[in-house]
């Protein structure tokens, strides 16, 4: 018998699996024993998760006689939840129809499905720069070649995109955007740019992956029509939505809204991924929506997250006013800090910050090309104003240590 072992060869696509600094920070932080103010994860505030309502609803829909609620669900989503989502959207700019709706395992599965359907190895895919790490990572997991489009205070700089694409020598297969309160920058794409982006996508035959987990969480400024609304149901727009930021990420319940021609492919693709979205989670969300709790809940979130953003900005003025600038989000969870000193290394700041008791995500995590070495993302949503003041003060101590190291 031959005693040598040949190592199984990995698929070529394994090279494209880049992982997520954001997700890895969850386990890194869980291992720390000292007090840390956590600005790293994009999680709702613990106090904002409607646990009391969930346990009341759960006592009914997941009670002793509910074995069926732990069964497999229909791939396109449990009928009760589908009906509630349609009802929730009716009368809004996002109103949709059953043929367009697929319930997913969170927003991430929506992004994955979009890439699975549209991105072949080598295809050009536009992403914002900076962008949501897991979004660009999904593109790359399908072998997509990422083109980073800069972002300013009005979102993706769409005016420059045609030139960028011309230089790339081919048109994009897909354009991945987070139009509202973008992760990580917190900026919102202007109406003009939304319209321009749609025009470019139509001309190029690109699909826009319209990822909007934070849209309901606007706490200031004027409501803008979504790309879904502006696209009026055309196949150019593939919309990804989730309950993770408004209810709770652990539910893993979201949906996609896409042209009905894709319905059977979405089902085929989802069946090859996870068969169905977890039914207990769907039943909890259904019960929450059916109970009419959403509007009041979201109104409370908007007020509280606004208060928290203002508190974070005040702390930044106090501790970073002389050394950094930051964005002013109209909603959502995040703001983006850029250090004036280009030599100030956000990755080193992360290490020193962790020792000082504060965590955030360094800028390069949000750029496949590793840009934004002197920038970082702060989540203001999950921390009380009092803790935010402590965390930003610690961050300044860490910053001074880092600057002393390079001087
Ligand atoms: C822009 C964006 N898209 C998608 C997701 C993923 O959502 P979910 O947790 O529902 O998979 C997130 C979560 O951070 C996000 O910020």
Coordinates of C-alpha atoms and ligand atoms in Angstrom, one line a residue:
X1 CA 0.0 0.0 0.0
X2 CA 1.3 3.4 -0.9
X3 CA 1.8 5.4 2.4
X4 CA 2.1 8.9 0.8
X5 CA -0.9 11.2 1.2
X6 CA -1.8 13.6 -1.6
X7 CA -3.4 16.8 -0.2
X8 CA -6.8 17.4 -1.7
X9 CA -6.6 20.3 -4.2
X10 CA -8.7 23.3 -3.4
X11 CA -11.0 24.9 -5.9
X12 CA -9.6 28.0 -7.7
X13 CA -12.3 30.0 -6.1
X14 CA -10.9 29.4 -2.6
X15 CA -8.3 32.1 -3.5
X16 CA -11.1 34.6 -3.7
X17 CA -12.3 34.0 -0.1
X18 CA -11.0 37.0 1.7
X19 CA -12.9 36.9 5.0
X20 CA -14.3 39.8 7.0
X21 CA -12.3 41.8 9.5
X22 CA -15.7 43.0 10.8
X23 CA -17.1 39.5 11.5
X24 CA -13.7 38.4 13.0
X25 CA -13.8 41.3 15.4
X26 CA -16.8 39.6 17.1
X27 CA -14.8 36.6 18.2
X28 CA -11.7 38.7 18.9
X29 CA -13.7 41.0 21.2
X30 CA -15.4 38.0 22.9
X31 CA -12.0 36.8 24.0
X32 CA -11.0 40.1 25.7
X33 CA -11.3 40.1 29.5
X34 CA -11.0 43.9 30.1
X35 CA -13.6 46.6 29.7
X36 CA -13.9 47.6 26.0
X37 CA -16.2 50.3 24.5
X38 CA -17.4 48.6 21.4
X39 CA -17.7 50.8 18.3
X40 CA -16.7 47.9 16.0
X41 CA -19.7 45.8 15.1
X42 CA -22.7 47.1 13.2
X43 CA -25.2 45.7 15.7
X44 CA -28.4 47.4 17.0
X45 CA -28.2 48.6 20.6
X46 CA -28.9 45.7 22.9
X47 CA -31.6 47.8 24.5
X48 CA -33.2 48.4 21.1
X49 CA -33.9 44.7 20.5
X50 CA -37.5 44.1 21.4
X51 CA -36.8 41.1 23.6
X52 CA -40.0 41.4 25.7
X53 CA -42.2 41.4 22.6
X54 CA -40.2 38.6 21.0
X55 CA -40.6 36.5 24.1
X56 CA -44.3 37.2 24.2
X57 CA -44.7 36.4 20.6
X58 CA -42.4 33.4 20.9
X59 CA -44.5 32.0 23.8
X60 CA -47.3 31.7 21.3
X61 CA -45.8 30.9 17.9
X62 CA -42.9 28.9 19.3
X63 CA -44.8 27.4 22.3
X64 CA -45.2 23.7 23.3
X65 CA -47.5 22.9 20.5
X66 CA -45.5 24.4 17.7
X67 CA -43.5 21.6 16.3
X68 CA -44.5 22.7 12.8
X69 CA -42.7 26.0 13.5
X70 CA -39.4 24.1 13.7
X71 CA -40.0 22.3 10.4
X72 CA -38.6 23.2 7.0
X73 CA -40.2 26.2 5.4
X74 CA -41.1 27.0 1.8
X75 CA -38.0 28.2 0.0
X76 CA -39.5 31.4 -1.1
X77 CA -40.5 32.1 2.5
X78 CA -43.2 31.2 4.9
X79 CA -46.6 32.4 3.6
X80 CA -47.5 34.3 6.8
X81 CA -44.2 36.3 6.8
X82 CA -44.5 36.9 3.0
X83 CA -48.0 38.4 3.5
X84 CA -46.8 40.6 6.3
X85 CA -43.8 41.9 4.3
X86 CA -46.0 42.7 1.4
X87 CA -48.4 44.5 3.7
X88 CA -45.6 46.4 5.4
X89 CA -44.3 47.6 2.0
X90 CA -47.7 48.5 0.5
X91 CA -48.4 52.2 0.3
X92 CA -44.6 52.9 0.5
X93 CA -42.2 53.5 -2.4
X94 CA -41.1 49.9 -2.0
X95 CA -44.5 48.4 -2.5
X96 CA -44.1 45.0 -4.3
X97 CA -45.8 41.8 -5.4
X98 CA -45.6 38.2 -4.4
X99 CA -43.8 37.1 -7.6
X100 CA -40.9 39.6 -6.8
X101 CA -40.4 38.6 -3.2
X102 CA -38.0 35.9 -1.8
X103 CA -37.4 35.7 1.9
X104 CA -33.7 35.2 2.6
X105 CA -31.4 34.4 5.5
X106 CA -30.5 38.0 6.1
X107 CA -29.2 40.6 3.8
X108 CA -26.0 38.6 3.2
X109 CA -27.9 35.9 1.5
X110 CA -29.5 38.5 -0.8
X111 CA -26.0 39.7 -1.8
X112 CA -24.8 36.2 -2.3
X113 CA -27.8 35.3 -4.5
X114 CA -27.3 38.4 -6.6
X115 CA -23.7 37.6 -7.2
X116 CA -24.5 33.9 -7.8
X117 CA -26.9 34.9 -10.5
X118 CA -24.9 37.7 -12.2
X119 CA -21.2 37.4 -11.5
X120 CA -18.9 35.1 -13.4
X121 CA -15.2 34.8 -12.7
X122 CA -13.4 37.8 -14.2
X123 CA -16.6 40.0 -14.5
X124 CA -16.1 43.6 -13.6
X125 CA -18.2 44.7 -10.6
X126 CA -18.3 48.2 -9.3
X127 CA -18.2 48.7 -5.5
X128 CA -18.1 51.9 -3.5
X129 CA -14.9 52.8 -2.0
X130 CA -15.1 52.4 1.0
X131 CA -17.7 49.7 0.9
X132 CA -19.2 47.0 3.2
X133 CA -16.5 44.4 3.5
X134 CA -18.8 41.4 3.3
X135 CA -20.4 42.8 0.1
X136 CA -17.1 43.1 -1.8
X137 CA -15.9 39.8 -0.3
X138 CA -19.0 38.1 -1.8
X139 CA -18.3 39.6 -5.2
X140 CA -14.7 38.3 -5.0
X141 CA -15.9 34.9 -3.8
X142 CA -17.5 34.5 -7.2
X143 CA -14.3 35.7 -8.9
X144 CA -15.6 39.2 -9.7
X145 CA -13.0 41.8 -10.5
X146 CA -13.7 44.7 -8.2
X147 CA -13.6 48.3 -9.5
X148 CA -13.6 50.7 -6.5
X149 CA -15.7 53.9 -7.1
X150 CA -14.9 56.8 -4.7
X151 CA -17.6 58.0 -2.3
X152 CA -18.1 61.6 -1.2
X153 CA -20.7 63.4 1.0
X154 CA -23.4 62.6 -1.7
X155 CA -22.5 58.9 -2.0
X156 CA -20.8 57.1 -4.9
X157 CA -19.2 59.7 -7.3
X158 CA -21.3 58.6 -10.2
X159 CA -20.1 61.4 -12.4
X160 CA -16.6 59.8 -12.5
X161 CA -17.9 56.3 -13.0
X162 CA -18.1 56.4 -16.8
X163 CA -14.5 57.4 -17.1
X164 CA -13.4 54.8 -14.6
X165 CA -15.3 52.2 -16.6
X166 CA -13.8 53.4 -19.8
X167 CA -10.3 53.0 -18.3
X168 CA -11.2 49.5 -17.2
X169 CA -11.9 48.7 -20.8
X170 CA -15.2 46.9 -20.2
X171 CA -18.6 47.6 -18.7
X172 CA -19.5 46.3 -15.3
X173 CA -21.7 43.2 -15.0
X174 CA -22.9 44.5 -11.6
X175 CA -22.8 47.6 -9.5
X176 CA -23.0 47.1 -5.7
X177 CA -24.2 50.1 -3.8
X178 CA -25.5 50.9 -0.3
X179 CA -27.4 54.1 -1.1
X180 CA -28.7 55.1 2.4
X181 CA -26.4 55.9 5.3
X182 CA -23.7 53.8 3.7
X183 CA -21.7 51.2 5.5
X184 CA -19.0 52.3 6.4
X185 CA -19.1 56.0 5.6
X186 CA -22.6 56.9 6.7
X187 CA -23.2 59.0 3.6
X188 CA -26.4 59.0 1.4
X189 CA -26.5 58.9 -2.4
X190 CA -28.2 62.1 -3.8
X191 CA -31.3 61.8 -5.9
X192 CA -29.4 63.1 -9.0
X193 CA -26.8 60.4 -8.6
X194 CA -29.4 57.7 -8.1
X195 CA -30.9 58.7 -11.4
X196 CA -27.5 58.9 -13.1
X197 CA -26.6 55.5 -11.8
X198 CA -29.8 54.0 -13.1
X199 CA -29.1 55.5 -16.5
X200 CA -25.6 54.2 -16.7
X201 CA -26.7 50.7 -15.6
X202 CA -29.4 50.6 -18.2
X203 CA -26.9 51.7 -20.9
X204 CA -24.3 49.1 -19.8
X205 CA -26.8 46.3 -19.1
X206 CA -25.5 46.1 -15.5
X207 CA -27.5 45.0 -12.6
X208 CA -27.6 47.3 -9.6
X209 CA -27.4 45.4 -6.3
X210 CA -29.3 47.9 -4.2
X211 CA -28.4 47.0 -0.6
X212 CA -30.4 49.0 1.9
X213 CA -30.4 47.6 5.4
X214 CA -30.6 51.0 7.1
X215 CA -33.2 52.9 5.0
X216 CA -35.9 52.8 7.7
X217 CA -33.5 54.4 10.2
X218 CA -33.4 58.0 8.8
X219 CA -33.3 60.5 11.7
X220 CA -32.7 63.7 9.8
X221 CA -32.9 65.1 6.3
X222 CA -35.3 64.5 3.5
X223 CA -36.5 61.0 2.6
X224 CA -35.3 60.0 -0.9
X225 CA -36.9 57.5 -3.3
X226 CA -35.0 54.2 -3.3
X227 CA -33.3 52.8 -6.4
X228 CA -36.1 50.2 -6.2
X229 CA -38.7 52.9 -6.5
X230 CA -36.9 54.9 -9.2
X231 CA -36.4 51.7 -11.2
X232 CA -40.1 50.9 -11.1
X233 CA -39.6 47.2 -11.0
X234 CA -37.2 47.0 -14.0
X235 CA -34.7 44.1 -14.1
X236 CA -31.8 46.6 -13.7
X237 CA -32.4 46.8 -9.9
X238 CA -32.0 43.8 -7.6
X239 CA -32.9 45.0 -4.1
X240 CA -31.6 43.4 -0.9
X241 CA -33.3 44.1 2.4
X242 CA -33.0 42.8 5.9
X243 CA -34.6 42.9 9.4
X244 CA -31.2 42.7 11.0
X245 CA -30.7 46.4 11.7
X246 CA -34.3 47.2 12.6
X247 CA -35.2 44.1 14.6
X248 CA -32.2 41.9 15.4
X249 CA -29.3 40.4 13.3
X250 CA -29.5 37.0 15.0
X251 CA -32.9 36.4 13.5
X252 CA -31.2 36.0 10.1
X253 CA -34.3 37.1 8.2
X254 CA -34.3 39.4 5.1
X255 CA -35.7 39.5 1.6
X256 CA -34.9 40.3 -1.9
X257 CA -37.2 42.2 -4.4
X258 CA -36.3 41.3 -7.9
X259 CA -37.8 41.0 -11.4
X260 CA -40.3 38.0 -11.5
X261 CA -38.2 36.4 -14.2
X262 CA -35.7 35.6 -11.6
X263 CA -38.1 34.0 -9.1
X264 CA -37.4 30.3 -10.1
X265 CA -33.7 30.9 -10.3
X266 CA -33.6 32.5 -6.9
X267 CA -35.4 29.4 -5.5
X268 CA -33.1 27.0 -7.3
X269 CA -30.1 28.9 -6.0
X270 CA -31.4 29.2 -2.5
X271 CA -32.3 25.5 -2.4
X272 CA -28.7 24.7 -3.2
X273 CA -27.6 27.0 -0.4
X274 CA -29.8 26.5 2.7
X275 CA -33.1 25.0 1.5
X276 CA -35.1 27.7 3.4
X277 CA -34.7 30.5 5.8
X278 CA -35.0 29.4 9.5
X279 CA -38.7 29.1 10.3
X280 CA -38.7 30.1 14.0
X281 CA -37.1 33.4 13.0
X282 CA -39.6 34.0 10.3
X283 CA -42.5 33.2 12.7
X284 CA -41.1 35.7 15.2
X285 CA -40.8 38.5 12.6
X286 CA -44.3 37.6 11.3
X287 CA -45.7 37.9 14.8
X288 CA -44.0 41.2 15.3
X289 CA -45.3 42.7 12.1
X290 CA -48.8 41.2 12.5
X291 CA -49.0 42.8 16.0
X292 CA -48.5 46.2 14.5
X293 CA -45.4 47.0 16.4
X294 CA -43.1 48.1 13.7
X295 CA -43.9 51.8 13.3
X296 CA -43.6 52.6 16.9
X297 CA -40.5 50.5 17.3
X298 CA -38.8 52.3 14.3
X299 CA -39.8 55.7 15.6
X300 CA -38.1 54.9 18.9
X301 CA -34.9 53.7 17.1
X302 CA -34.7 56.9 15.0
X303 CA -34.9 59.1 18.1
X304 CA -32.4 57.1 20.0
X305 CA -29.9 56.6 17.2
X306 CA -30.0 60.3 16.5
X307 CA -29.2 61.1 20.1
X308 CA -26.3 58.6 20.0
X309 CA -24.9 60.1 16.8
X310 CA -25.0 63.6 18.2
X311 CA -23.3 62.3 21.4
X312 CA -20.6 60.7 19.3
X313 CA -20.0 63.8 17.2
X314 CA -19.8 65.9 20.4
X315 CA -17.2 63.5 21.8
X316 CA -15.2 63.7 18.5
X317 CA -15.3 67.5 18.6
X318 CA -13.9 67.4 22.1
X319 CA -11.2 64.8 21.6
X320 CA -10.4 64.7 17.8
X321 CA -11.3 68.3 16.7
X322 CA -7.7 69.1 16.1
X323 CA -6.6 65.9 14.4
X324 CA -9.5 64.5 12.3
X325 CA -12.6 65.0 10.3
X326 CA -15.7 62.9 10.2
X327 CA -19.0 62.4 8.3
X328 CA -22.5 63.5 9.4
X329 CA -24.9 60.7 8.6
X330 CA -28.6 61.3 8.3
X331 CA -29.4 57.9 9.6
X332 CA -28.2 54.4 10.2
X333 CA -25.4 53.2 12.4
X334 CA -22.0 54.5 11.3
X335 CA -19.8 57.5 10.9
X336 CA -16.4 57.6 9.2
X337 CA -13.4 59.3 10.7
X338 CA -10.4 60.4 8.7
X339 CA -7.2 61.4 10.5
X340 CA -5.5 64.5 9.2
X341 CA -2.1 62.9 9.6
X342 CA -1.8 60.5 6.7
X343 CA 1.0 58.6 8.5
X344 CA -1.4 57.8 11.4
X345 CA -2.0 54.1 10.9
X346 CA -5.5 53.0 11.8
X347 CA -4.5 49.4 12.1
X348 CA -1.9 50.3 14.8
X349 CA -4.5 52.5 16.4
X350 CA -6.8 49.5 16.5
X351 CA -4.2 47.5 18.4
X352 CA -3.4 50.2 20.9
X353 CA -7.1 51.1 21.2
X354 CA -7.9 47.6 22.1
X355 CA -5.4 47.7 24.9
X356 CA -6.8 51.1 26.0
X357 CA -10.4 49.6 26.0
X358 CA -12.0 50.8 22.8
X359 CA -12.7 48.9 19.5
X360 CA -13.5 50.1 16.0
X361 CA -12.9 48.9 12.5
X362 CA -9.8 50.2 10.6
X363 CA -10.4 51.8 7.2
X364 CA -8.5 49.3 5.0
X365 CA -11.0 46.6 5.9
X366 CA -13.5 48.5 3.7
X367 CA -11.4 48.6 0.6
X368 CA -10.4 45.5 -1.4
X369 CA -7.3 47.5 -2.5
X370 CA -6.4 48.3 1.1
X371 CA -7.0 52.1 0.9
X372 CA -8.0 54.3 3.9
X373 CA -5.0 53.5 6.1
X374 CA -5.6 56.7 8.1
X375 CA -9.4 56.3 8.5
X376 CA -11.8 54.2 10.5
X377 CA -15.4 53.3 11.0
X378 CA -17.2 54.0 14.3
X379 CA -20.7 52.5 15.1
X380 CA -22.5 55.0 17.2
X381 CA -25.8 53.0 17.4
X382 CA -24.8 50.3 19.9
X383 CA -23.3 52.5 22.6
X384 CA -25.0 54.8 25.1
X385 CA -23.9 58.5 25.0
X386 CA -22.2 58.0 28.4
X387 CA -20.2 55.0 27.1
X388 CA -19.4 56.8 23.9
X389 CA -17.8 59.7 25.8
X390 CA -15.6 57.2 27.6
X391 CA -14.7 55.3 24.4
X392 CA -13.8 58.3 22.4
X393 CA -11.6 59.7 25.2
X394 CA -9.8 56.3 25.3
X395 CA -9.5 56.5 21.5
X396 CA -7.7 59.8 21.9
X397 CA -5.3 58.3 24.5
X398 CA -4.6 55.5 22.0
X399 CA -4.1 58.0 19.1
X400 CA -1.6 60.0 21.2
X401 CA 0.4 56.8 21.8
X402 CA 0.4 55.9 18.1
X403 CA 1.5 59.4 17.1
X404 CA 4.3 59.3 19.7
X405 CA 5.5 56.0 18.2
X406 CA 5.9 57.5 14.7
X407 CA 7.5 60.8 15.8
Ligands
LIG1 C1 -24.6 47.3 4.0 C2 -24.9 46.0 4.6 N1 -25.4 45.0 3.8 C3 -25.7 43.8 4.3 C4 -25.5 43.5 5.7 C5 -25.8 42.1 6.2 O1 -27.1 42.0 6.7 P1 -27.5 40.7 7.4 O2 -26.9 40.7 8.8 O3 -29.0 40.8 7.4 O4 -27.0 39.5 6.6 C6 -25.0 44.5 6.5 C7 -24.7 44.2 7.9 O5 -23.8 44.8 8.5 C8 -24.7 45.7 6.0 O6 -24.2 46.7 6.7

